[in-house]
Amino acid sequence: MGICIFINVPYSYSQDNKLQSFTPKELWADNNGVHINAHGGGVLFDNGKYYWFGEHKIAGPKGNRAHVGVHCYSSTDLYNWKDEGIALSVAPEGSGSDIEKGCILERPKVVYNEKTNKYVMWFHLELKGQGYKAARSGVAVSDNVIGPYTFIRSGRPNPGIWPMNVTEEEKKSIDMSDKKAPLRVLNKYIETGQMARDMTIFVDDDQKAYHIYASEENGTTQIAELTDDYLSHTGKYVRVFPKRYMEAAAVFKRNGKYYFIGSDCTGWKPNAARSAVASSIWGPWEELGNPCRGKDSNITFEGQSTYVLKVQHGRPDSYIFMADVWRPDNAIDGRYIWLPITFKNDKPIIQWKKEWNF
Ligand code: GAL
């Protein structure tokens, strides 16, 4: 098969030969023979190399909290990954920092800013000891792709600003008695900024970047433009998929169309993936249903989306769907599902494969 032999020692096994295929859901050894630790991740292609950033998890039931930080790996072929260490470290316990050890720091995404020559990392942040109440986004910056990244701030997007696509009529008709109604939640947080949990960053061909996140108690997705330096929000944003409870957003562009792949909202438990298309990032977004096919396609093959990677090394029109298989009782054992995306009448299709390569 041309892949390494998985022996029965968890998270550490020998990799004598180079990997030549993807084996979704199996342990995935880095250059040191250690299972890759980059969950809820994303990939940046920079100067001929891919960089995979993700949540560093630890063993045991509390392993989903941020004890270490954001881990980075590099690769030229996407099969074999070199451990580049911790790109963003959590702050020491007792420091009072927003990213103090023990906080929840999820779904980090790194993009490169051509204007400032800086690498910018955004992530979902929950303050230590507050569960998922804070619903903030954090931002960090570095001169080097692998870090170290310096934490700048965390907060909620766009305080004091209404989304572009809420009408005066809608504002007047908000039902304040329905506590869970997304529009009420939107209204409630106008002054303090919008709730932001699961998130991704998308950079368009014109280098404009967008922050796409689950908002309004996860009821609605918001798409917010970032400033030219990618470090803040411009105030331009829309709400899309109202009441659809979309999570785990991954956004990409193909042939001038914008695609969204995400999930339903069931915590660590897998559910059916969703997809959507739009001809403008601002929408309207048309839902295209579950893109998954094959065994366990109704539960995203036991995974949840995290990113769609456009392949850059000589394979035109190749996109890889990246998902996480969460293991909440032993977070470090979380697995990865990477599968090719094909297109049927411009609709994305993700077919289960036990093993595959280019
Ligand atoms: C998932 C979400 C994960 C994590 C988890 C916590 O739905 O996508 O990133 O937040 O919930 O239960």
PDB file of C-alpha atoms in Angstrom, residues 87-262:
ATOM      1  CA  ALA A  87       2.626  28.563  16.577  1.00  0.00           C
ATOM      2  CA  LEU A  88       0.531  30.314  19.240  1.00  0.00           C
ATOM      3  CA  SER A  89       1.044  29.392  22.896  1.00  0.00           C
ATOM      4  CA  VAL A  90      -1.598  29.839  25.548  1.00  0.00           C
ATOM      5  CA  ALA A  91      -0.676  32.319  28.297  1.00  0.00           C
ATOM      6  CA  PRO A  92       0.457  30.962  31.701  1.00  0.00           C
ATOM      7  CA  GLU A  93      -2.107  29.958  34.290  1.00  0.00           C
ATOM      8  CA  GLY A  94      -3.029  32.861  36.543  1.00  0.00           C
ATOM      9  CA  SER A  95      -1.871  35.447  34.012  1.00  0.00           C
ATOM     10  CA  GLY A  96      -5.415  36.686  33.495  1.00  0.00           C
ATOM     11  CA  SER A  97      -4.865  36.774  29.759  1.00  0.00           C
ATOM     12  CA  ASP A  98      -7.861  36.098  27.497  1.00  0.00           C
ATOM     13  CA  ILE A  99      -5.921  33.090  26.211  1.00  0.00           C
ATOM     14  CA  GLU A 100      -4.884  31.800  29.607  1.00  0.00           C
ATOM     15  CA  LYS A 101      -4.179  28.066  29.802  1.00  0.00           C
ATOM     16  CA  GLY A 102      -7.520  26.303  30.334  1.00  0.00           C
ATOM     17  CA  CYS A 103      -9.491  28.582  28.012  1.00  0.00           C
ATOM     18  CA  ILE A 104     -11.229  27.130  24.948  1.00  0.00           C
ATOM     19  CA  LEU A 105      -9.424  28.045  21.751  1.00  0.00           C
ATOM     20  CA  GLU A 106     -10.923  26.413  18.655  1.00  0.00           C
ATOM     21  CA  ARG A 107     -10.772  26.309  14.860  1.00  0.00           C
ATOM     22  CA  PRO A 108      -7.680  28.506  14.279  1.00  0.00           C
ATOM     23  CA  LYS A 109      -7.227  29.736  10.705  1.00  0.00           C
ATOM     24  CA  VAL A 110      -4.133  31.514   9.384  1.00  0.00           C
ATOM     25  CA  VAL A 111      -3.996  33.803   6.356  1.00  0.00           C
ATOM     26  CA  TYR A 112      -1.207  35.862   4.839  1.00  0.00           C
ATOM     27  CA  ASN A 113      -1.649  39.595   4.377  1.00  0.00           C
ATOM     28  CA  GLU A 114       0.140  40.870   1.255  1.00  0.00           C
ATOM     29  CA  LYS A 115      -0.103  44.543   2.309  1.00  0.00           C
ATOM     30  CA  THR A 116       1.525  44.139   5.721  1.00  0.00           C
ATOM     31  CA  ASN A 117       3.597  40.994   5.015  1.00  0.00           C
ATOM     32  CA  LYS A 118       2.191  39.513   8.220  1.00  0.00           C
ATOM     33  CA  TYR A 119       0.581  36.194   8.980  1.00  0.00           C
ATOM     34  CA  VAL A 120      -2.729  36.636  10.766  1.00  0.00           C
ATOM     35  CA  MET A 121      -4.409  33.958  12.877  1.00  0.00           C
ATOM     36  CA  TRP A 122      -8.080  34.091  13.874  1.00  0.00           C
ATOM     37  CA  PHE A 123      -9.744  31.638  16.222  1.00  0.00           C
ATOM     38  CA  HIS A 124     -12.858  31.035  18.304  1.00  0.00           C
ATOM     39  CA  LEU A 125     -12.173  31.891  21.927  1.00  0.00           C
ATOM     40  CA  GLU A 126     -14.047  31.074  25.123  1.00  0.00           C
ATOM     41  CA  LEU A 127     -12.706  32.627  28.297  1.00  0.00           C
ATOM     42  CA  LYS A 128     -11.459  30.280  30.989  1.00  0.00           C
ATOM     43  CA  GLY A 129     -14.122  29.004  33.375  1.00  0.00           C
ATOM     44  CA  GLN A 130     -17.078  30.354  31.392  1.00  0.00           C
ATOM     45  CA  GLY A 131     -17.978  27.364  29.234  1.00  0.00           C
ATOM     46  CA  TYR A 132     -19.119  28.579  25.814  1.00  0.00           C
ATOM     47  CA  LYS A 133     -20.670  31.814  27.119  1.00  0.00           C
ATOM     48  CA  ALA A 134     -18.146  34.405  25.915  1.00  0.00           C
ATOM     49  CA  ALA A 135     -18.554  33.526  22.186  1.00  0.00           C
ATOM     50  CA  ARG A 136     -15.558  35.625  21.140  1.00  0.00           C
ATOM     51  CA  SER A 137     -13.052  35.677  18.320  1.00  0.00           C
ATOM     52  CA  GLY A 138      -9.342  36.104  18.918  1.00  0.00           C
ATOM     53  CA  VAL A 139      -6.637  37.406  16.614  1.00  0.00           C
ATOM     54  CA  ALA A 140      -2.867  36.935  16.663  1.00  0.00           C
ATOM     55  CA  VAL A 141      -0.094  38.003  14.295  1.00  0.00           C
ATOM     56  CA  SER A 142       3.400  36.915  13.255  1.00  0.00           C
ATOM     57  CA  ASP A 143       6.174  37.871  10.833  1.00  0.00           C
ATOM     58  CA  ASN A 144       6.911  34.193  10.248  1.00  0.00           C
ATOM     59  CA  VAL A 145       4.454  31.628   9.002  1.00  0.00           C
ATOM     60  CA  ILE A 146       5.260  29.065  11.698  1.00  0.00           C
ATOM     61  CA  GLY A 147       5.209  31.687  14.438  1.00  0.00           C
ATOM     62  CA  PRO A 148       5.567  32.519  17.201  1.00  0.00           C
ATOM     63  CA  TYR A 149       2.260  34.391  16.903  1.00  0.00           C
ATOM     64  CA  THR A 150       1.567  37.301  19.241  1.00  0.00           C
ATOM     65  CA  PHE A 151      -1.950  37.485  20.637  1.00  0.00           C
ATOM     66  CA  ILE A 152      -3.483  40.905  19.958  1.00  0.00           C
ATOM     67  CA  ARG A 153      -7.010  40.841  21.389  1.00  0.00           C
ATOM     68  CA  SER A 154     -10.299  38.997  21.591  1.00  0.00           C
ATOM     69  CA  GLY A 155     -13.833  40.267  21.353  1.00  0.00           C
ATOM     70  CA  ARG A 156     -17.128  40.092  19.551  1.00  0.00           C
ATOM     71  CA  PRO A 157     -17.408  41.397  15.994  1.00  0.00           C
ATOM     72  CA  ASN A 158     -18.949  44.699  14.984  1.00  0.00           C
ATOM     73  CA  PRO A 159     -20.354  46.274  18.195  1.00  0.00           C
ATOM     74  CA  GLY A 160     -22.962  48.946  17.563  1.00  0.00           C
ATOM     75  CA  ILE A 161     -23.532  47.961  13.943  1.00  0.00           C
ATOM     76  CA  TRP A 162     -26.518  46.269  12.306  1.00  0.00           C
ATOM     77  CA  PRO A 163     -25.934  43.784   9.485  1.00  0.00           C
ATOM     78  CA  MET A 164     -26.422  45.138   5.960  1.00  0.00           C
ATOM     79  CA  ASN A 165     -29.335  42.808   5.253  1.00  0.00           C
ATOM     80  CA  VAL A 166     -31.632  43.513   8.198  1.00  0.00           C
ATOM     81  CA  THR A 167     -34.512  45.733   7.138  1.00  0.00           C
ATOM     82  CA  GLU A 168     -36.114  48.467   9.265  1.00  0.00           C
ATOM     83  CA  GLU A 169     -39.283  46.371   9.107  1.00  0.00           C
ATOM     84  CA  GLU A 170     -37.447  43.399  10.587  1.00  0.00           C
ATOM     85  CA  LYS A 171     -35.914  45.526  13.322  1.00  0.00           C
ATOM     86  CA  LYS A 172     -39.397  46.717  14.344  1.00  0.00           C
ATOM     87  CA  SER A 173     -40.901  43.235  14.351  1.00  0.00           C
ATOM     88  CA  ILE A 174     -38.327  41.526  16.567  1.00  0.00           C
ATOM     89  CA  ASP A 175     -40.178  39.325  19.037  1.00  0.00           C
ATOM     90  CA  MET A 176     -38.425  40.009  22.346  1.00  0.00           C
ATOM     91  CA  SER A 177     -40.402  37.310  24.194  1.00  0.00           C
ATOM     92  CA  ASP A 178     -38.903  34.467  22.154  1.00  0.00           C
ATOM     93  CA  LYS A 179     -35.566  34.215  23.951  1.00  0.00           C
ATOM     94  CA  LYS A 180     -33.948  31.886  21.443  1.00  0.00           C
ATOM     95  CA  ALA A 181     -35.113  33.645  18.269  1.00  0.00           C
ATOM     96  CA  PRO A 182     -31.967  34.522  16.286  1.00  0.00           C
ATOM     97  CA  LEU A 183     -33.143  38.048  15.429  1.00  0.00           C
ATOM     98  CA  ARG A 184     -33.715  38.744  19.108  1.00  0.00           C
ATOM     99  CA  VAL A 185     -30.211  37.497  19.912  1.00  0.00           C
ATOM    100  CA  LEU A 186     -28.807  39.692  17.136  1.00  0.00           C
ATOM    101  CA  ASN A 187     -30.620  42.690  18.574  1.00  0.00           C
ATOM    102  CA  LYS A 188     -29.572  41.877  22.150  1.00  0.00           C
ATOM    103  CA  TYR A 189     -25.907  42.012  21.210  1.00  0.00           C
ATOM    104  CA  ILE A 190     -25.937  45.006  18.874  1.00  0.00           C
ATOM    105  CA  GLU A 191     -24.184  47.178  21.462  1.00  0.00           C
ATOM    106  CA  THR A 192     -21.620  44.640  22.694  1.00  0.00           C
ATOM    107  CA  GLY A 193     -20.859  42.927  19.385  1.00  0.00           C
ATOM    108  CA  GLN A 194     -22.109  39.763  17.794  1.00  0.00           C
ATOM    109  CA  MET A 195     -21.638  36.321  19.294  1.00  0.00           C
ATOM    110  CA  ALA A 196     -19.048  34.360  17.305  1.00  0.00           C
ATOM    111  CA  ARG A 197     -18.289  30.669  17.814  1.00  0.00           C
ATOM    112  CA  ASP A 198     -17.318  28.129  15.103  1.00  0.00           C
ATOM    113  CA  MET A 199     -15.500  30.110  12.449  1.00  0.00           C
ATOM    114  CA  THR A 200     -13.369  30.245   9.360  1.00  0.00           C
ATOM    115  CA  ILE A 201     -11.571  32.927   7.334  1.00  0.00           C
ATOM    116  CA  PHE A 202     -11.893  33.189   3.570  1.00  0.00           C
ATOM    117  CA  VAL A 203      -9.594  35.343   1.402  1.00  0.00           C
ATOM    118  CA  ASP A 204     -11.030  36.277  -1.991  1.00  0.00           C
ATOM    119  CA  ASP A 205      -9.105  36.771  -5.259  1.00  0.00           C
ATOM    120  CA  ASP A 206      -9.022  40.535  -4.641  1.00  0.00           C
ATOM    121  CA  GLN A 207      -7.312  39.832  -1.255  1.00  0.00           C
ATOM    122  CA  LYS A 208     -10.342  40.935   0.737  1.00  0.00           C
ATOM    123  CA  ALA A 209     -10.800  38.659   3.733  1.00  0.00           C
ATOM    124  CA  TYR A 210     -13.996  37.573   5.443  1.00  0.00           C
ATOM    125  CA  HIS A 211     -14.688  36.150   8.879  1.00  0.00           C
ATOM    126  CA  ILE A 212     -17.504  33.601   8.722  1.00  0.00           C
ATOM    127  CA  TYR A 213     -18.878  32.427  12.069  1.00  0.00           C
ATOM    128  CA  ALA A 214     -21.797  30.863  13.875  1.00  0.00           C
ATOM    129  CA  SER A 215     -23.627  33.718  15.615  1.00  0.00           C
ATOM    130  CA  GLU A 216     -26.899  34.494  17.401  1.00  0.00           C
ATOM    131  CA  GLU A 217     -26.576  31.429  19.732  1.00  0.00           C
ATOM    132  CA  ASN A 218     -25.408  29.492  16.665  1.00  0.00           C
ATOM    133  CA  GLY A 219     -28.800  30.076  14.996  1.00  0.00           C
ATOM    134  CA  THR A 220     -27.420  32.172  12.143  1.00  0.00           C
ATOM    135  CA  THR A 221     -24.178  32.378  10.204  1.00  0.00           C
ATOM    136  CA  GLN A 222     -22.655  35.832   9.863  1.00  0.00           C
ATOM    137  CA  ILE A 223     -20.197  36.856   7.165  1.00  0.00           C
ATOM    138  CA  ALA A 224     -18.105  39.890   8.114  1.00  0.00           C
ATOM    139  CA  GLU A 225     -15.520  41.754   6.057  1.00  0.00           C
ATOM    140  CA  LEU A 226     -12.077  42.253   7.625  1.00  0.00           C
ATOM    141  CA  THR A 227     -10.034  45.441   7.359  1.00  0.00           C
ATOM    142  CA  ASP A 228      -7.175  45.597   4.834  1.00  0.00           C
ATOM    143  CA  ASP A 229      -4.673  44.424   7.477  1.00  0.00           C
ATOM    144  CA  TYR A 230      -7.026  41.522   8.418  1.00  0.00           C
ATOM    145  CA  LEU A 231      -6.810  42.514  12.087  1.00  0.00           C
ATOM    146  CA  SER A 232     -10.324  43.918  12.651  1.00  0.00           C
ATOM    147  CA  HIS A 233     -13.813  44.055  11.198  1.00  0.00           C
ATOM    148  CA  THR A 234     -14.911  46.839   8.846  1.00  0.00           C
ATOM    149  CA  GLY A 235     -18.535  46.966   9.999  1.00  0.00           C
ATOM    150  CA  LYS A 236     -19.800  45.444   6.749  1.00  0.00           C
ATOM    151  CA  TYR A 237     -21.532  42.167   7.503  1.00  0.00           C
ATOM    152  CA  VAL A 238     -24.558  40.061   6.639  1.00  0.00           C
ATOM    153  CA  ARG A 239     -26.516  37.310   8.345  1.00  0.00           C
ATOM    154  CA  VAL A 240     -27.160  34.189   6.280  1.00  0.00           C
ATOM    155  CA  PHE A 241     -28.856  30.813   6.872  1.00  0.00           C
ATOM    156  CA  PRO A 242     -31.129  32.258   9.618  1.00  0.00           C
ATOM    157  CA  LYS A 243     -32.416  29.574  12.029  1.00  0.00           C
ATOM    158  CA  ARG A 244     -30.375  26.875  10.272  1.00  0.00           C
ATOM    159  CA  TYR A 245     -27.907  26.373  13.162  1.00  0.00           C
ATOM    160  CA  MET A 246     -24.926  25.874  10.878  1.00  0.00           C
ATOM    161  CA  GLU A 247     -21.556  25.102  12.458  1.00  0.00           C
ATOM    162  CA  ALA A 248     -18.070  24.158  11.312  1.00  0.00           C
ATOM    163  CA  ALA A 249     -18.075  26.478   8.278  1.00  0.00           C
ATOM    164  CA  ALA A 250     -15.609  25.915   5.445  1.00  0.00           C
ATOM    165  CA  VAL A 251     -15.732  28.349   2.512  1.00  0.00           C
ATOM    166  CA  PHE A 252     -13.969  28.161  -0.841  1.00  0.00           C
ATOM    167  CA  LYS A 253     -14.281  29.542  -4.369  1.00  0.00           C
ATOM    168  CA  ARG A 254     -14.361  27.618  -7.639  1.00  0.00           C
ATOM    169  CA  ASN A 255     -15.081  28.950 -11.130  1.00  0.00           C
ATOM    170  CA  GLY A 256     -16.267  32.265  -9.721  1.00  0.00           C
ATOM    171  CA  LYS A 257     -18.754  30.662  -7.318  1.00  0.00           C
ATOM    172  CA  TYR A 258     -18.533  30.644  -3.535  1.00  0.00           C
ATOM    173  CA  TYR A 259     -19.164  27.363  -1.743  1.00  0.00           C
ATOM    174  CA  PHE A 260     -19.996  26.709   1.875  1.00  0.00           C
ATOM    175  CA  ILE A 261     -19.695  23.347   3.604  1.00  0.00           C
ATOM    176  CA  GLY A 262     -20.770  23.054   7.219  1.00  0.00           C
TER     177      GLY A 262
END
